[in-house]
């Protein structure tokens, strides 16, 4: 049984603790952002992030999106083989049918020694989307490829390379139909609805985080992200000038 696939009460070693702290810091930073096209974020605590993903999307180039999904090769199954941790989030937080979106809880608890993702709403929809058999236990975490890599010792894919962005992108491609070519796309139409003060703060935070994404060696640091950065930067500058 691997260390990452089971819950242990022993202390994390220094490298693993640093890795957990880095992931938790990323989660807190990203959790404060607004303005994404395919998902919204709500930071509940320093260890908990709610991710609500849109289930449908009108894709301008569905062939590109389909190819992206095939390359990622999703095969999510429930982590019930080695008694994974139950979800710490109350069942009453999100009831089935409350929204047509799908909500996940991303938790980064030192007690669990690694990040986990639990499904909080849209259970049957995800079963149908992934052609999974049976029902999903909302208290069992999902096995995501990104979080499996987090625990991997493969030198070609270091676990330290896994970021919160990898998890968010995987959840979008797993949930949204059809899967978008850029799961981390910025919703510029939403930014238009913000007041100048809100745009100034929101765009500044987006710029910082998206630039950090580009600095990581991740498949999601695409030209589309760079284009979003350019547009957000221009908006940020124009907003600041209007506030002077």
Coordinates of C-alpha atoms in Angstrom, one line a residue:
X1 CA 0.0 0.0 0.0
X2 CA 1.5 3.3 -1.0
X3 CA 1.9 6.2 1.4
X4 CA -0.3 8.5 -0.7
X5 CA -3.1 6.1 -1.2
X6 CA -3.9 5.6 2.4
X7 CA -4.6 7.8 5.4
X8 CA -1.8 7.8 8.0
X9 CA -1.4 9.5 11.3
X10 CA 2.4 9.7 11.0
X11 CA 4.0 13.0 10.3
X12 CA 4.9 14.1 6.8
X13 CA 8.5 14.1 6.0
X14 CA 10.0 17.5 5.1
X15 CA 9.8 17.2 1.3
X16 CA 6.2 16.0 1.3
X17 CA 5.2 18.7 3.8
X18 CA 6.7 21.3 1.5
X19 CA 4.9 19.9 -1.4
X20 CA 1.6 19.9 0.5
X21 CA 2.2 23.5 1.6
X22 CA 2.9 24.6 -2.0
X23 CA -0.3 23.0 -3.2
X24 CA -2.3 24.5 -0.4
X25 CA -0.9 27.9 -1.1
X26 CA -1.8 27.6 -4.8
X27 CA -5.3 26.5 -3.8
X28 CA -5.8 29.6 -1.6
X29 CA -4.5 31.9 -4.3
X30 CA -6.6 30.4 -7.1
X31 CA -9.6 30.2 -4.8
X32 CA -9.9 33.9 -4.6
X33 CA -10.1 34.4 -8.4
X34 CA -13.2 35.2 -10.5
X35 CA -13.8 35.4 -14.2
X36 CA -13.4 31.9 -15.6
X37 CA -15.6 30.7 -18.3
X38 CA -16.1 27.0 -17.3
X39 CA -16.0 27.1 -13.5
X40 CA -16.4 29.2 -10.4
X41 CA -14.5 28.9 -7.2
X42 CA -15.3 29.3 -3.5
X43 CA -12.6 29.1 -0.9
X44 CA -14.3 27.7 2.2
X45 CA -11.2 27.4 4.4
X46 CA -7.4 27.3 4.0
X47 CA -7.8 23.6 3.3
X48 CA -11.0 23.5 1.3
X49 CA -11.9 24.8 -2.2
X50 CA -15.3 24.3 -3.8
X51 CA -15.1 24.0 -7.6
X52 CA -18.4 24.4 -9.5
X53 CA -18.1 23.4 -13.2
X54 CA -20.5 24.3 -15.9
X55 CA -22.0 21.1 -17.5
X56 CA -22.6 22.5 -21.0
X57 CA -20.6 24.7 -23.3
X58 CA -21.1 25.9 -26.9
X59 CA -17.7 25.1 -28.4
X60 CA -16.6 27.0 -31.5
X61 CA -14.3 24.2 -32.5
X62 CA -15.6 20.9 -31.0
X63 CA -13.2 18.8 -33.0
X64 CA -10.3 20.3 -31.1
X65 CA -12.0 19.8 -27.8
X66 CA -12.7 16.1 -28.6
X67 CA -9.1 15.5 -29.4
X68 CA -8.0 17.1 -26.2
X69 CA -10.3 14.8 -24.2
X70 CA -8.9 11.7 -26.0
X71 CA -5.3 12.8 -25.3
X72 CA -6.0 13.2 -21.6
X73 CA -7.6 9.7 -21.6
X74 CA -9.8 10.0 -18.6
X75 CA -10.8 6.9 -16.7
X76 CA -12.1 8.2 -13.3
X77 CA -13.0 5.5 -10.7
X78 CA -13.8 5.7 -7.1
X79 CA -10.9 5.2 -4.7
X80 CA -12.5 2.5 -2.7
X81 CA -9.7 -0.1 -3.0
X82 CA -7.7 1.0 0.1
X83 CA -10.3 2.7 2.4
X84 CA -9.8 6.3 1.3
X85 CA -10.8 9.2 3.6
X86 CA -14.5 10.1 3.7
X87 CA -15.4 13.6 2.7
X88 CA -15.2 16.1 5.5
X89 CA -17.8 18.3 3.8
X90 CA -21.3 18.0 5.2
X91 CA -23.7 16.3 2.8
X92 CA -26.3 19.1 3.5
X93 CA -23.9 21.6 2.0
X94 CA -25.1 20.9 -1.6
X95 CA -28.2 18.9 -2.3
X96 CA -28.7 17.0 -5.6
X97 CA -30.9 19.1 -8.0
X98 CA -29.9 22.4 -6.4
X99 CA -28.0 23.4 -9.5
X100 CA -27.5 22.0 -13.0
X101 CA -23.8 22.5 -12.5
X102 CA -21.4 19.9 -10.9
X103 CA -19.6 20.8 -7.7
X104 CA -16.5 19.2 -6.4
X105 CA -14.6 19.7 -3.1
X106 CA -10.9 19.9 -3.3
X107 CA -9.3 19.3 0.0
X108 CA -5.7 19.6 1.0
X109 CA -5.5 18.3 4.6
X110 CA -2.2 17.5 6.2
X111 CA -3.9 14.6 8.0
X112 CA -4.6 12.9 4.7
X113 CA -1.0 13.4 3.5
X114 CA -2.2 14.5 0.0
X115 CA -4.9 16.4 -1.8
X116 CA -8.2 14.7 -2.6
X117 CA -11.3 15.6 -4.6
X118 CA -14.8 14.6 -3.6
X119 CA -18.0 15.0 -5.7
X120 CA -20.6 17.2 -4.0
X121 CA -23.3 17.5 -6.6
X122 CA -24.2 16.2 -10.1
X123 CA -23.5 12.6 -9.2
X124 CA -25.7 10.9 -11.7
X125 CA -24.7 13.3 -14.4
X126 CA -21.0 12.4 -13.9
X127 CA -21.8 8.7 -14.0
X128 CA -23.6 9.2 -17.3
X129 CA -20.9 11.4 -18.7
X130 CA -18.1 8.9 -18.0
X131 CA -20.2 5.8 -18.7
X132 CA -19.5 4.6 -15.2
X133 CA -21.4 1.6 -13.8
X134 CA -23.4 2.0 -10.6
X135 CA -23.7 5.0 -8.4
X136 CA -21.1 7.3 -6.9
X137 CA -20.6 7.4 -3.2
X138 CA -20.4 11.1 -2.3
X139 CA -18.2 10.3 0.6
X140 CA -15.5 8.6 -1.5
X141 CA -12.8 10.7 -3.3
X142 CA -12.4 10.5 -7.0
X143 CA -9.2 9.1 -8.5
X144 CA -8.0 11.8 -10.9
X145 CA -5.0 11.5 -13.1
X146 CA -3.5 14.7 -11.9
X147 CA -3.7 13.6 -8.2
X148 CA -2.4 10.2 -9.1
X149 CA 0.6 11.9 -10.6
X150 CA 0.9 14.0 -7.4
X151 CA 1.8 10.7 -5.6
X152 CA 3.9 9.3 -8.4
X153 CA 7.6 8.6 -8.2
X154 CA 8.0 8.7 -12.0
X155 CA 11.0 10.8 -12.7
X156 CA 9.6 11.8 -16.1
X157 CA 6.6 13.3 -14.4
X158 CA 7.7 14.7 -11.0
X159 CA 4.9 14.9 -8.5
X160 CA 6.1 18.5 -7.7
X161 CA 5.0 19.5 -11.2
X162 CA 1.3 18.9 -10.3
X163 CA -0.5 22.2 -9.7
X164 CA -4.1 23.2 -8.8
X165 CA -4.5 24.2 -12.4
X166 CA -4.0 20.6 -13.5
X167 CA -6.8 19.5 -11.1
X168 CA -9.2 22.3 -12.3
X169 CA -8.5 21.5 -16.0
X170 CA -9.2 17.8 -15.4
X171 CA -12.4 18.5 -13.6
X172 CA -13.6 20.7 -16.5
X173 CA -12.8 18.2 -19.2
X174 CA -14.3 15.5 -17.1
X175 CA -17.6 17.3 -16.6
X176 CA -18.3 19.8 -19.4
X177 CA -20.1 18.6 -22.6
X178 CA -18.6 19.0 -25.1
X179 CA -15.2 19.4 -23.4
X180 CA -13.7 22.8 -24.2
X181 CA -10.3 23.2 -26.0
X182 CA -9.2 25.6 -23.2
X183 CA -10.6 24.5 -19.9
X184 CA -9.0 27.5 -18.1
X185 CA -10.4 30.1 -20.4
X186 CA -11.3 33.6 -19.0
X187 CA -14.9 34.8 -19.3
X188 CA -14.3 38.3 -20.7
X189 CA -18.1 38.9 -20.9
X190 CA -18.3 38.4 -17.2
X191 CA -15.5 40.8 -16.6
X192 CA -17.5 43.4 -18.6
X193 CA -20.2 43.2 -15.9
X194 CA -17.9 44.2 -13.1
X195 CA -17.5 47.8 -11.8
X196 CA -14.2 49.5 -12.6
X197 CA -13.0 48.9 -9.0
X198 CA -13.9 45.2 -9.2
X199 CA -12.3 44.9 -12.6
X200 CA -9.1 46.5 -11.3
X201 CA -8.8 44.0 -8.4
X202 CA -10.1 41.0 -10.3
X203 CA -7.9 41.5 -13.4
X204 CA -4.8 42.1 -11.3
X205 CA -5.3 38.8 -9.4
X206 CA -6.0 37.0 -12.7
X207 CA -2.9 38.3 -14.3
X208 CA -0.7 37.2 -11.3
X209 CA -2.1 33.7 -11.3
X210 CA -2.2 33.1 -15.0
X211 CA 1.3 34.3 -15.3
X212 CA 2.3 31.8 -12.6
X213 CA 0.6 29.1 -14.7
X214 CA 2.7 30.0 -17.7
X215 CA 5.8 29.7 -15.5
X216 CA 5.0 26.1 -14.6
X217 CA 5.9 23.2 -16.9
X218 CA 2.3 22.1 -17.5
X219 CA 0.3 21.1 -20.5
X220 CA -2.2 23.9 -19.7
X221 CA 0.3 26.7 -20.3
X222 CA -1.0 27.1 -23.8
X223 CA -1.1 30.0 -26.4
X224 CA -4.8 30.4 -25.5
X225 CA -3.8 31.2 -21.9
X226 CA -1.2 33.7 -23.2
X227 CA -3.9 35.4 -25.3
X228 CA -6.2 35.7 -22.2
X229 CA -3.3 37.2 -20.3
X230 CA -2.9 39.9 -23.1
X231 CA -6.6 40.8 -23.0
X232 CA -6.8 40.9 -19.3
X233 CA -3.6 43.0 -19.1
X234 CA -5.1 45.5 -21.5
X235 CA -8.4 45.6 -19.6
X236 CA -6.4 46.1 -16.3
X237 CA -4.4 49.0 -17.7
X238 CA -7.5 50.7 -19.2
X239 CA -9.4 50.2 -15.9
X240 CA -6.6 51.7 -13.8
X241 CA -6.4 54.7 -16.2
X242 CA -10.2 55.3 -15.8
X243 CA -9.9 55.3 -12.0
X244 CA -7.3 58.0 -12.0

